[in-house]
Amino acid sequence: HQGAPASRSARLCVEFGLKGFEACFSEPYAFQVCKEHFVKFVDADATNPELTFRAAKLIRRNVSPHSAAASFFQKAITAAGKNAGPICKDEDLKLVVVSGFNAPPDWEQNKIVHNIVVNSCWNEFKTVVQEENKKATETSSEKRNTCAMLKAKNALSADQTRACERAKKDN
């Protein structure tokens, strides 16, 4: 629309683009093609916090396991910079993080979830990490992943340190 401010045009592009991709993701058998184009769409304006955050939420609703959306949330946190607090408190991100606890430690999604929790959203997730660590079985990926996060933040109790050492040996 001629004469419209750039910010309004940008908002409209985000809105129409996300609606189009939402429709694309609802098509059976189209997920991979939609995702490839979606990544390009988001990356074209990766510094736009509104786009990256809404994109992360959209991809979380359309992928399984939820941790597959971790890279999109990482983009949103990066784009938001100092204003990432609301993203860190988002329920969709919590689903992504908790799902990531169960990923094998060497998987890329796990590394991204680890980075989000330890380097960007620790205050919002420290209680969740502690609770999940206590519930996790000793030989699980969940135990090893939460141990790594707690260790990175120097937040392991003596009992947790021993349990984490045993979990590493069982790996």
PDB file of C-alpha atoms in Angstrom:
ATOM      1  CA  HIS A   1       0.000   0.000   0.000  1.00  0.00           C
ATOM      2  CA  GLN A   2       1.610   3.223  -1.181  1.00  0.00           C
ATOM      3  CA  GLY A   3       2.259   5.863   1.452  1.00  0.00           C
ATOM      4  CA  ALA A   4       2.023   3.431   4.350  1.00  0.00           C
ATOM      5  CA  PRO A   5       4.822   3.690   6.902  1.00  0.00           C
ATOM      6  CA  ALA A   6       7.488   0.995   6.578  1.00  0.00           C
ATOM      7  CA  SER A   7       6.705  -0.385  10.021  1.00  0.00           C
ATOM      8  CA  ARG A   8       3.053  -0.925   9.061  1.00  0.00           C
ATOM      9  CA  SER A   9       4.114  -2.620   5.838  1.00  0.00           C
ATOM     10  CA  ALA A  10       6.544  -4.816   7.729  1.00  0.00           C
ATOM     11  CA  ARG A  11       3.840  -5.789  10.230  1.00  0.00           C
ATOM     12  CA  LEU A  12       1.490  -6.700   7.391  1.00  0.00           C
ATOM     13  CA  CYS A  13       4.174  -8.828   5.728  1.00  0.00           C
ATOM     14  CA  VAL A  14       4.771 -10.650   9.000  1.00  0.00           C
ATOM     15  CA  GLU A  15       1.053 -11.161   9.523  1.00  0.00           C
ATOM     16  CA  PHE A  16       0.316 -12.432   6.016  1.00  0.00           C
ATOM     17  CA  GLY A  17       3.466 -14.524   5.888  1.00  0.00           C
ATOM     18  CA  LEU A  18       2.757 -16.273   9.187  1.00  0.00           C
ATOM     19  CA  LYS A  19      -0.876 -16.921   8.190  1.00  0.00           C
ATOM     20  CA  GLY A  20       0.325 -18.411   4.911  1.00  0.00           C
ATOM     21  CA  PHE A  21       2.805 -20.686   6.650  1.00  0.00           C
ATOM     22  CA  GLU A  22       0.219 -21.713   9.221  1.00  0.00           C
ATOM     23  CA  ALA A  23      -1.985 -22.854   6.340  1.00  0.00           C
ATOM     24  CA  CYS A  24       0.988 -24.572   4.701  1.00  0.00           C
ATOM     25  CA  PHE A  25       1.813 -26.515   7.870  1.00  0.00           C
ATOM     26  CA  SER A  26      -1.791 -27.715   8.108  1.00  0.00           C
ATOM     27  CA  GLU A  27      -1.436 -29.509   4.756  1.00  0.00           C
ATOM     28  CA  PRO A  28      -0.662 -33.209   5.135  1.00  0.00           C
ATOM     29  CA  TYR A  29       2.689 -34.261   3.675  1.00  0.00           C
ATOM     30  CA  ALA A  30       3.829 -30.663   3.104  1.00  0.00           C
ATOM     31  CA  PHE A  31       5.740 -30.173   6.350  1.00  0.00           C
ATOM     32  CA  GLN A  32       9.300 -30.472   5.019  1.00  0.00           C
ATOM     33  CA  VAL A  33       8.721 -28.103   2.086  1.00  0.00           C
ATOM     34  CA  CYS A  34       6.891 -25.639   4.338  1.00  0.00           C
ATOM     35  CA  LYS A  35       9.677 -25.769   6.903  1.00  0.00           C
ATOM     36  CA  GLU A  36      12.390 -25.122   4.301  1.00  0.00           C
ATOM     37  CA  HIS A  37      10.590 -22.019   3.012  1.00  0.00           C
ATOM     38  CA  PHE A  38       9.668 -20.962   6.543  1.00  0.00           C
ATOM     39  CA  VAL A  39      13.320 -20.958   7.619  1.00  0.00           C
ATOM     40  CA  LYS A  40      14.154 -18.693   4.658  1.00  0.00           C
ATOM     41  CA  PHE A  41      11.215 -16.397   5.502  1.00  0.00           C
ATOM     42  CA  VAL A  42      12.337 -16.025   9.121  1.00  0.00           C
ATOM     43  CA  ASP A  43      16.029 -15.703   8.278  1.00  0.00           C
ATOM     44  CA  ALA A  44      15.268 -12.895   5.827  1.00  0.00           C
ATOM     45  CA  ASP A  45      14.280 -10.726   8.806  1.00  0.00           C
ATOM     46  CA  ALA A  46      15.986 -12.546  11.686  1.00  0.00           C
ATOM     47  CA  THR A  47      16.509  -9.347  13.688  1.00  0.00           C
ATOM     48  CA  ASN A  48      12.752  -8.717  13.882  1.00  0.00           C
ATOM     49  CA  PRO A  49      11.745  -9.796  17.407  1.00  0.00           C
ATOM     50  CA  GLU A  50       8.018  -9.955  16.621  1.00  0.00           C
ATOM     51  CA  LEU A  51       8.555 -12.165  13.579  1.00  0.00           C
ATOM     52  CA  THR A  52      11.046 -14.506  15.215  1.00  0.00           C
ATOM     53  CA  PHE A  53       8.961 -14.958  18.363  1.00  0.00           C
ATOM     54  CA  ARG A  54       5.707 -15.586  16.528  1.00  0.00           C
ATOM     55  CA  ALA A  55       7.553 -17.899  14.141  1.00  0.00           C
ATOM     56  CA  ALA A  56       8.963 -19.876  17.079  1.00  0.00           C
ATOM     57  CA  LYS A  57       5.488 -20.314  18.537  1.00  0.00           C
ATOM     58  CA  LEU A  58       4.091 -21.352  15.154  1.00  0.00           C
ATOM     59  CA  ILE A  59       6.789 -23.939  14.560  1.00  0.00           C
ATOM     60  CA  ARG A  60       6.394 -25.299  18.125  1.00  0.00           C
ATOM     61  CA  ARG A  61       2.715 -25.976  17.424  1.00  0.00           C
ATOM     62  CA  ASN A  62       3.625 -27.846  14.243  1.00  0.00           C
ATOM     63  CA  VAL A  63       6.603 -30.019  15.203  1.00  0.00           C
ATOM     64  CA  SER A  64       7.189 -33.043  17.344  1.00  0.00           C
ATOM     65  CA  PRO A  65       9.113 -33.312  19.543  1.00  0.00           C
ATOM     66  CA  HIS A  66       8.698 -29.734  20.713  1.00  0.00           C
ATOM     67  CA  SER A  67      12.459 -29.378  21.123  1.00  0.00           C
ATOM     68  CA  ALA A  68      12.725 -29.189  17.321  1.00  0.00           C
ATOM     69  CA  ALA A  69      11.504 -25.584  17.692  1.00  0.00           C
ATOM     70  CA  ALA A  70      14.499 -24.670  19.876  1.00  0.00           C
ATOM     71  CA  SER A  71      16.453 -22.964  17.083  1.00  0.00           C
ATOM     72  CA  PHE A  72      13.484 -20.714  16.337  1.00  0.00           C
ATOM     73  CA  PHE A  73      13.215 -19.681  19.995  1.00  0.00           C
ATOM     74  CA  GLN A  74      16.959 -19.036  20.038  1.00  0.00           C
ATOM     75  CA  LYS A  75      16.495 -16.660  17.078  1.00  0.00           C
ATOM     76  CA  ALA A  76      13.663 -14.922  18.920  1.00  0.00           C
ATOM     77  CA  ILE A  77      15.760 -14.488  22.064  1.00  0.00           C
ATOM     78  CA  THR A  78      18.680 -13.152  20.032  1.00  0.00           C
ATOM     79  CA  ALA A  79      16.434 -10.723  18.135  1.00  0.00           C
ATOM     80  CA  ALA A  80      14.814  -9.506  21.369  1.00  0.00           C
ATOM     81  CA  GLY A  81      18.179  -8.916  23.047  1.00  0.00           C
ATOM     82  CA  LYS A  82      17.741  -7.227  26.421  1.00  0.00           C
ATOM     83  CA  ASN A  83      13.960  -7.473  26.000  1.00  0.00           C
ATOM     84  CA  ALA A  84      13.910 -11.298  25.913  1.00  0.00           C
ATOM     85  CA  GLY A  85      12.244 -11.658  29.340  1.00  0.00           C
ATOM     86  CA  PRO A  86       8.729 -12.264  27.996  1.00  0.00           C
ATOM     87  CA  ILE A  87      10.077 -14.920  25.615  1.00  0.00           C
ATOM     88  CA  CYS A  88      11.870 -16.665  28.492  1.00  0.00           C
ATOM     89  CA  LYS A  89       8.562 -16.754  30.405  1.00  0.00           C
ATOM     90  CA  ASP A  90       6.546 -18.086  27.469  1.00  0.00           C
ATOM     91  CA  GLU A  91       4.728 -21.402  27.969  1.00  0.00           C
ATOM     92  CA  ASP A  92       5.638 -22.611  24.473  1.00  0.00           C
ATOM     93  CA  LEU A  93       9.321 -22.111  25.258  1.00  0.00           C
ATOM     94  CA  LYS A  94       8.828 -24.089  28.463  1.00  0.00           C
ATOM     95  CA  LEU A  95       7.425 -26.992  26.412  1.00  0.00           C
ATOM     96  CA  VAL A  96      10.430 -26.768  24.100  1.00  0.00           C
ATOM     97  CA  VAL A  97      12.910 -26.722  26.984  1.00  0.00           C
ATOM     98  CA  VAL A  98      11.337 -29.612  28.886  1.00  0.00           C
ATOM     99  CA  SER A  99      11.155 -31.622  25.662  1.00  0.00           C
ATOM    100  CA  GLY A 100      14.829 -30.853  25.083  1.00  0.00           C
ATOM    101  CA  PHE A 101      15.765 -32.360  28.444  1.00  0.00           C
ATOM    102  CA  ASN A 102      14.911 -35.752  26.946  1.00  0.00           C
ATOM    103  CA  ALA A 103      17.006 -35.387  23.788  1.00  0.00           C
ATOM    104  CA  PRO A 104      20.325 -37.199  23.621  1.00  0.00           C
ATOM    105  CA  PRO A 105      23.075 -34.843  24.877  1.00  0.00           C
ATOM    106  CA  ASP A 106      24.827 -34.705  21.503  1.00  0.00           C
ATOM    107  CA  TRP A 107      21.733 -33.708  19.482  1.00  0.00           C
ATOM    108  CA  GLU A 108      21.670 -30.183  18.125  1.00  0.00           C
ATOM    109  CA  GLN A 109      18.282 -29.385  19.726  1.00  0.00           C
ATOM    110  CA  ASN A 110      19.698 -30.315  23.100  1.00  0.00           C
ATOM    111  CA  LYS A 111      22.683 -28.018  22.627  1.00  0.00           C
ATOM    112  CA  ILE A 112      20.358 -25.149  21.702  1.00  0.00           C
ATOM    113  CA  VAL A 113      18.066 -25.811  24.692  1.00  0.00           C
ATOM    114  CA  HIS A 114      21.135 -25.913  26.941  1.00  0.00           C
ATOM    115  CA  ASN A 115      22.262 -22.549  25.560  1.00  0.00           C
ATOM    116  CA  ILE A 116      18.815 -20.987  25.998  1.00  0.00           C
ATOM    117  CA  VAL A 117      18.523 -22.142  29.612  1.00  0.00           C
ATOM    118  CA  VAL A 118      22.095 -21.519  30.759  1.00  0.00           C
ATOM    119  CA  ASN A 119      22.929 -18.332  28.843  1.00  0.00           C
ATOM    120  CA  SER A 120      19.615 -16.550  28.277  1.00  0.00           C
ATOM    121  CA  CYS A 121      16.791 -17.698  30.546  1.00  0.00           C
ATOM    122  CA  TRP A 122      18.339 -19.187  33.677  1.00  0.00           C
ATOM    123  CA  ASN A 123      16.237 -17.194  36.130  1.00  0.00           C
ATOM    124  CA  GLU A 124      13.046 -18.399  34.456  1.00  0.00           C
ATOM    125  CA  PHE A 125      14.162 -22.048  34.223  1.00  0.00           C
ATOM    126  CA  LYS A 126      16.345 -22.783  37.259  1.00  0.00           C
ATOM    127  CA  THR A 127      13.406 -24.180  39.252  1.00  0.00           C
ATOM    128  CA  VAL A 128      12.222 -26.279  36.299  1.00  0.00           C
ATOM    129  CA  VAL A 129      15.740 -27.660  35.793  1.00  0.00           C
ATOM    130  CA  GLN A 130      16.024 -28.523  39.513  1.00  0.00           C
ATOM    131  CA  GLU A 131      12.613 -30.218  39.560  1.00  0.00           C
ATOM    132  CA  GLU A 132      13.243 -32.199  36.384  1.00  0.00           C
ATOM    133  CA  ASN A 133      16.668 -33.253  37.667  1.00  0.00           C
ATOM    134  CA  LYS A 134      15.117 -34.634  40.864  1.00  0.00           C
ATOM    135  CA  LYS A 135      12.444 -36.573  38.915  1.00  0.00           C
ATOM    136  CA  ALA A 136      14.784 -37.960  36.264  1.00  0.00           C
ATOM    137  CA  THR A 137      16.002 -41.525  36.439  1.00  0.00           C
ATOM    138  CA  GLU A 138      19.729 -41.873  36.908  1.00  0.00           C
ATOM    139  CA  THR A 139      20.478 -43.281  33.460  1.00  0.00           C
ATOM    140  CA  SER A 140      18.232 -40.953  31.446  1.00  0.00           C
ATOM    141  CA  SER A 141      19.163 -38.227  28.990  1.00  0.00           C
ATOM    142  CA  GLU A 142      17.015 -35.971  31.153  1.00  0.00           C
ATOM    143  CA  LYS A 143      19.313 -36.570  34.142  1.00  0.00           C
ATOM    144  CA  ARG A 144      22.498 -35.991  32.123  1.00  0.00           C
ATOM    145  CA  ASN A 145      21.120 -32.856  30.435  1.00  0.00           C
ATOM    146  CA  THR A 146      19.804 -31.241  33.599  1.00  0.00           C
ATOM    147  CA  CYS A 147      23.044 -32.140  35.393  1.00  0.00           C
ATOM    148  CA  ALA A 148      25.029 -30.345  32.685  1.00  0.00           C
ATOM    149  CA  MET A 149      22.851 -27.236  33.057  1.00  0.00           C
ATOM    150  CA  LEU A 150      23.088 -27.213  36.841  1.00  0.00           C
ATOM    151  CA  LYS A 151      26.831 -27.772  36.692  1.00  0.00           C
ATOM    152  CA  ALA A 152      27.246 -24.905  34.210  1.00  0.00           C
ATOM    153  CA  LYS A 153      25.487 -22.599  36.689  1.00  0.00           C
ATOM    154  CA  ASN A 154      27.279 -24.006  39.782  1.00  0.00           C
ATOM    155  CA  ALA A 155      23.884 -25.007  41.145  1.00  0.00           C
ATOM    156  CA  LEU A 156      24.472 -28.655  42.056  1.00  0.00           C
ATOM    157  CA  SER A 157      24.050 -29.812  45.634  1.00  0.00           C
ATOM    158  CA  ALA A 158      26.456 -32.434  46.990  1.00  0.00           C
ATOM    159  CA  ASP A 159      23.810 -35.165  46.513  1.00  0.00           C
ATOM    160  CA  GLN A 160      23.119 -33.992  42.965  1.00  0.00           C
ATOM    161  CA  THR A 161      26.827 -33.957  42.172  1.00  0.00           C
ATOM    162  CA  ARG A 162      27.108 -37.616  43.224  1.00  0.00           C
ATOM    163  CA  ALA A 163      23.977 -38.562  41.264  1.00  0.00           C
ATOM    164  CA  CYS A 164      25.272 -36.718  38.201  1.00  0.00           C
ATOM    165  CA  GLU A 165      28.624 -38.482  38.423  1.00  0.00           C
ATOM    166  CA  ARG A 166      26.820 -41.854  38.562  1.00  0.00           C
ATOM    167  CA  ALA A 167      24.673 -40.834  35.567  1.00  0.00           C
ATOM    168  CA  LYS A 168      27.825 -40.000  33.561  1.00  0.00           C
ATOM    169  CA  LYS A 169      29.345 -43.393  34.374  1.00  0.00           C
ATOM    170  CA  ASP A 170      26.201 -45.203  33.224  1.00  0.00           C
ATOM    171  CA  ASN A 171      26.329 -43.447  29.854  1.00  0.00           C
TER     172      ASN A 171
END
